[in-house]
Amino acid sequence: MADNLREHIRKDCLVPVRYTYEGQNKTQYARLINYSDGGLCLKTRTPIEQGAQLELSLEGYSPKESSMGEFDRYPVAVCWSKQIPEHGLPVYETGLKYRG
């Protein structure tokens, strides 16, 4: 088995998220499937273009509050997107990195 050369440890999860393309108002839906200190990975039904700038929202999560709150938006950039084998409709995994 190949060594894991990732800079950050990934943590698996399955969290519903919303995202919009920067400058647009149309909300898209996805599942957050893992995250790390360097970025995160989404599972979507549509491909997302590499280099796209997105605003990601995690429902009810705010790092500044301990209770459930409004949608907080996090700026991210798409590093890669690939179709993965799955039964039924096409499914894509998309790697994102945090933007400042």
Short mmCIF file of C-alpha atoms in Angstrom, two decimals, residues 3 9 11 30 32 37 48-49 54 63 66 70 72 76 80 90:
data_model
loop_
_atom_site.label_atom_id
_atom_site.label_comp_id
_atom_site.label_asym_id
_atom_site.label_seq_id
_atom_site.Cartn_x
_atom_site.Cartn_y
_atom_site.Cartn_z
CA ASP A 3 2.26 5.90 1.76
CA ILE A 9 -4.87 14.34 8.17
CA LYS A 11 -11.40 13.21 8.84
CA ALA A 30 -23.77 18.55 -1.80
CA LEU A 32 -19.18 17.03 2.75
CA ASP A 37 -6.88 21.73 8.08
CA ILE A 48 -17.72 21.64 -10.53
CA GLU A 49 -15.10 23.28 -12.73
CA LEU A 54 -17.36 28.99 -4.20
CA PRO A 63 -17.19 28.21 14.74
CA SER A 66 -21.47 26.71 20.52
CA GLU A 70 -27.53 30.61 10.86
CA ASP A 72 -22.09 30.67 7.88
CA VAL A 76 -13.27 27.93 -1.00
CA TRP A 80 -10.09 19.13 -8.68
CA PRO A 90 -23.43 10.38 -12.14
#
